[in-house]
Amino acid sequence: MESSKMLRGLLLLGLMSILSRTQATQEVSAEDFEVEKPETAADRDLAEVLEVLLDRMNNHISSTEKRGSIPLCAMGNRCAMKFGPRIGKLCDCGRGANCNSYLLKCI
């Protein structure tokens, strides 16, 4: 008899602790999904400054890429030009092809 009362008490205590934990987690999860605050003037100013910096970086990167890029040649096209003892590149051969220094063509 006494053991059944103890068992009921322990079950009741366990049930109460489980219910209190689930209630606490529900309160925390409700706080996590609050509506965000509207932007302040400082946030907008910071975003504008970042946009200007990104535009400058994109312009700088694109100008360096334009100078260093060499167009691709098709197979059999001229890929180099002879300037006296030197050979200069007109274009770069595609994947799997090489520029032959004797024929000056992509093979």
PDB file of C-alpha atoms in Angstrom:
ATOM      1  CA  MET A   1       0.000   0.000   0.000  1.00  0.00           C
ATOM      2  CA  GLU A   2       2.704   2.392   0.997  1.00  0.00           C
ATOM      3  CA  SER A   3       4.722   1.525  -2.120  1.00  0.00           C
ATOM      4  CA  SER A   4       1.730   2.291  -4.393  1.00  0.00           C
ATOM      5  CA  LYS A   5       1.371   5.751  -2.778  1.00  0.00           C
ATOM      6  CA  MET A   6       5.083   6.351  -3.349  1.00  0.00           C
ATOM      7  CA  LEU A   7       4.768   5.217  -6.941  1.00  0.00           C
ATOM      8  CA  ARG A   8       1.815   7.560  -7.528  1.00  0.00           C
ATOM      9  CA  GLY A   9       3.748  10.421  -5.951  1.00  0.00           C
ATOM     10  CA  LEU A  10       6.780   9.806  -8.157  1.00  0.00           C
ATOM     11  CA  LEU A  11       4.613   9.565 -11.274  1.00  0.00           C
ATOM     12  CA  LEU A  12       2.840  12.805 -10.334  1.00  0.00           C
ATOM     13  CA  LEU A  13       6.179  14.518  -9.690  1.00  0.00           C
ATOM     14  CA  GLY A  14       7.588  13.302 -13.030  1.00  0.00           C
ATOM     15  CA  LEU A  15       4.482  14.438 -14.893  1.00  0.00           C
ATOM     16  CA  MET A  16       4.655  17.887 -13.284  1.00  0.00           C
ATOM     17  CA  SER A  17       8.334  18.298 -14.189  1.00  0.00           C
ATOM     18  CA  ILE A  18       7.673  17.299 -17.818  1.00  0.00           C
ATOM     19  CA  LEU A  19       4.771  19.746 -18.109  1.00  0.00           C
ATOM     20  CA  SER A  20       6.810  22.584 -16.611  1.00  0.00           C
ATOM     21  CA  ARG A  21       9.680  21.940 -19.051  1.00  0.00           C
ATOM     22  CA  THR A  22       7.396  21.951 -22.107  1.00  0.00           C
ATOM     23  CA  GLN A  23       5.761  25.164 -20.923  1.00  0.00           C
ATOM     24  CA  ALA A  24       9.180  26.819 -20.515  1.00  0.00           C
ATOM     25  CA  THR A  25      10.260  25.736 -24.003  1.00  0.00           C
ATOM     26  CA  GLN A  26       7.025  27.105 -25.480  1.00  0.00           C
ATOM     27  CA  GLU A  27       7.717  30.499 -23.888  1.00  0.00           C
ATOM     28  CA  VAL A  28      11.282  30.559 -25.222  1.00  0.00           C
ATOM     29  CA  SER A  29      10.184  29.601 -28.714  1.00  0.00           C
ATOM     30  CA  ALA A  30       7.559  32.366 -28.704  1.00  0.00           C
ATOM     31  CA  GLU A  31      10.291  34.893 -27.842  1.00  0.00           C
ATOM     32  CA  ASP A  32      12.456  33.652 -30.704  1.00  0.00           C
ATOM     33  CA  PHE A  33       9.828  34.494 -33.308  1.00  0.00           C
ATOM     34  CA  GLU A  34       9.270  38.135 -32.395  1.00  0.00           C
ATOM     35  CA  VAL A  35       8.855  40.685 -35.185  1.00  0.00           C
ATOM     36  CA  GLU A  36      12.115  42.381 -36.138  1.00  0.00           C
ATOM     37  CA  LYS A  37      12.592  46.021 -35.297  1.00  0.00           C
ATOM     38  CA  PRO A  38      12.349  48.531 -38.150  1.00  0.00           C
ATOM     39  CA  GLU A  39      15.628  49.805 -39.603  1.00  0.00           C
ATOM     40  CA  THR A  40      17.184  52.805 -37.999  1.00  0.00           C
ATOM     41  CA  ALA A  41      18.881  55.661 -39.806  1.00  0.00           C
ATOM     42  CA  ALA A  42      22.303  54.325 -38.816  1.00  0.00           C
ATOM     43  CA  ASP A  43      21.508  50.924 -40.352  1.00  0.00           C
ATOM     44  CA  ARG A  44      20.427  52.555 -43.609  1.00  0.00           C
ATOM     45  CA  ASP A  45      23.571  54.709 -43.725  1.00  0.00           C
ATOM     46  CA  LEU A  46      25.737  51.661 -43.158  1.00  0.00           C
ATOM     47  CA  ALA A  47      23.959  49.757 -45.935  1.00  0.00           C
ATOM     48  CA  GLU A  48      24.478  52.663 -48.373  1.00  0.00           C
ATOM     49  CA  VAL A  49      28.195  52.842 -47.563  1.00  0.00           C
ATOM     50  CA  LEU A  50      28.563  49.092 -48.088  1.00  0.00           C
ATOM     51  CA  GLU A  51      26.812  49.314 -51.477  1.00  0.00           C
ATOM     52  CA  VAL A  52      29.197  52.068 -52.595  1.00  0.00           C
ATOM     53  CA  LEU A  53      32.225  50.011 -51.521  1.00  0.00           C
ATOM     54  CA  LEU A  54      30.941  46.907 -53.322  1.00  0.00           C
ATOM     55  CA  ASP A  55      30.365  48.916 -56.512  1.00  0.00           C
ATOM     56  CA  ARG A  56      33.932  50.242 -56.368  1.00  0.00           C
ATOM     57  CA  MET A  57      35.332  46.741 -55.858  1.00  0.00           C
ATOM     58  CA  ASN A  58      33.273  45.338 -58.769  1.00  0.00           C
ATOM     59  CA  ASN A  59      34.468  48.133 -61.073  1.00  0.00           C
ATOM     60  CA  HIS A  60      38.080  47.522 -60.041  1.00  0.00           C
ATOM     61  CA  ILE A  61      37.858  43.766 -60.565  1.00  0.00           C
ATOM     62  CA  SER A  62      36.137  44.029 -63.933  1.00  0.00           C
ATOM     63  CA  SER A  63      38.728  46.517 -65.261  1.00  0.00           C
ATOM     64  CA  THR A  64      41.625  44.183 -64.353  1.00  0.00           C
ATOM     65  CA  GLU A  65      39.861  41.211 -65.947  1.00  0.00           C
ATOM     66  CA  LYS A  66      39.358  43.134 -69.196  1.00  0.00           C
ATOM     67  CA  ARG A  67      43.083  43.859 -69.517  1.00  0.00           C
ATOM     68  CA  GLY A  68      44.256  40.301 -68.889  1.00  0.00           C
ATOM     69  CA  SER A  69      41.690  38.312 -70.840  1.00  0.00           C
ATOM     70  CA  ILE A  70      42.676  36.576 -74.077  1.00  0.00           C
ATOM     71  CA  PRO A  71      39.874  35.354 -76.373  1.00  0.00           C
ATOM     72  CA  LEU A  72      39.526  31.656 -77.234  1.00  0.00           C
ATOM     73  CA  CYS A  73      40.408  30.292 -80.693  1.00  0.00           C
ATOM     74  CA  ALA A  74      38.722  27.460 -82.558  1.00  0.00           C
ATOM     75  CA  MET A  75      40.632  24.402 -83.779  1.00  0.00           C
ATOM     76  CA  GLY A  76      42.710  25.224 -86.865  1.00  0.00           C
ATOM     77  CA  ASN A  77      42.601  29.006 -86.348  1.00  0.00           C
ATOM     78  CA  ARG A  78      45.718  31.101 -85.947  1.00  0.00           C
ATOM     79  CA  CYS A  79      46.615  31.409 -82.283  1.00  0.00           C
ATOM     80  CA  ALA A  80      49.931  33.274 -82.523  1.00  0.00           C
ATOM     81  CA  MET A  81      51.696  35.844 -84.646  1.00  0.00           C
ATOM     82  CA  LYS A  82      55.431  36.004 -85.285  1.00  0.00           C
ATOM     83  CA  PHE A  83      57.114  39.314 -84.430  1.00  0.00           C
ATOM     84  CA  GLY A  84      60.674  38.740 -85.675  1.00  0.00           C
ATOM     85  CA  PRO A  85      62.311  36.345 -83.212  1.00  0.00           C
ATOM     86  CA  ARG A  86      59.367  36.553 -80.796  1.00  0.00           C
ATOM     87  CA  ILE A  87      55.904  35.010 -80.952  1.00  0.00           C
ATOM     88  CA  GLY A  88      52.921  36.871 -79.562  1.00  0.00           C
ATOM     89  CA  LYS A  89      49.530  35.401 -78.696  1.00  0.00           C
ATOM     90  CA  LEU A  90      46.423  36.436 -80.615  1.00  0.00           C
ATOM     91  CA  CYS A  91      44.118  34.093 -78.736  1.00  0.00           C
ATOM     92  CA  ASP A  92      44.187  31.058 -76.488  1.00  0.00           C
ATOM     93  CA  CYS A  93      43.365  27.584 -77.795  1.00  0.00           C
ATOM     94  CA  GLY A  94      40.352  25.867 -76.304  1.00  0.00           C
ATOM     95  CA  ARG A  95      40.344  22.925 -73.960  1.00  0.00           C
ATOM     96  CA  GLY A  96      42.348  19.951 -75.206  1.00  0.00           C
ATOM     97  CA  ALA A  97      44.158  21.938 -77.913  1.00  0.00           C
ATOM     98  CA  ASN A  98      47.616  23.493 -78.005  1.00  0.00           C
ATOM     99  CA  CYS A  99      49.098  26.321 -80.008  1.00  0.00           C
ATOM    100  CA  ASN A 100      51.750  24.883 -82.346  1.00  0.00           C
ATOM    101  CA  SER A 101      54.746  27.228 -82.440  1.00  0.00           C
ATOM    102  CA  TYR A 102      55.767  26.076 -85.966  1.00  0.00           C
ATOM    103  CA  LEU A 103      52.374  26.290 -87.685  1.00  0.00           C
ATOM    104  CA  LEU A 104      51.073  29.028 -85.354  1.00  0.00           C
ATOM    105  CA  LYS A 105      47.675  27.304 -85.300  1.00  0.00           C
ATOM    106  CA  CYS A 106      45.560  25.499 -82.724  1.00  0.00           C
ATOM    107  CA  ILE A 107      45.953  21.753 -83.122  1.00  0.00           C
TER     108      ILE A 107
END
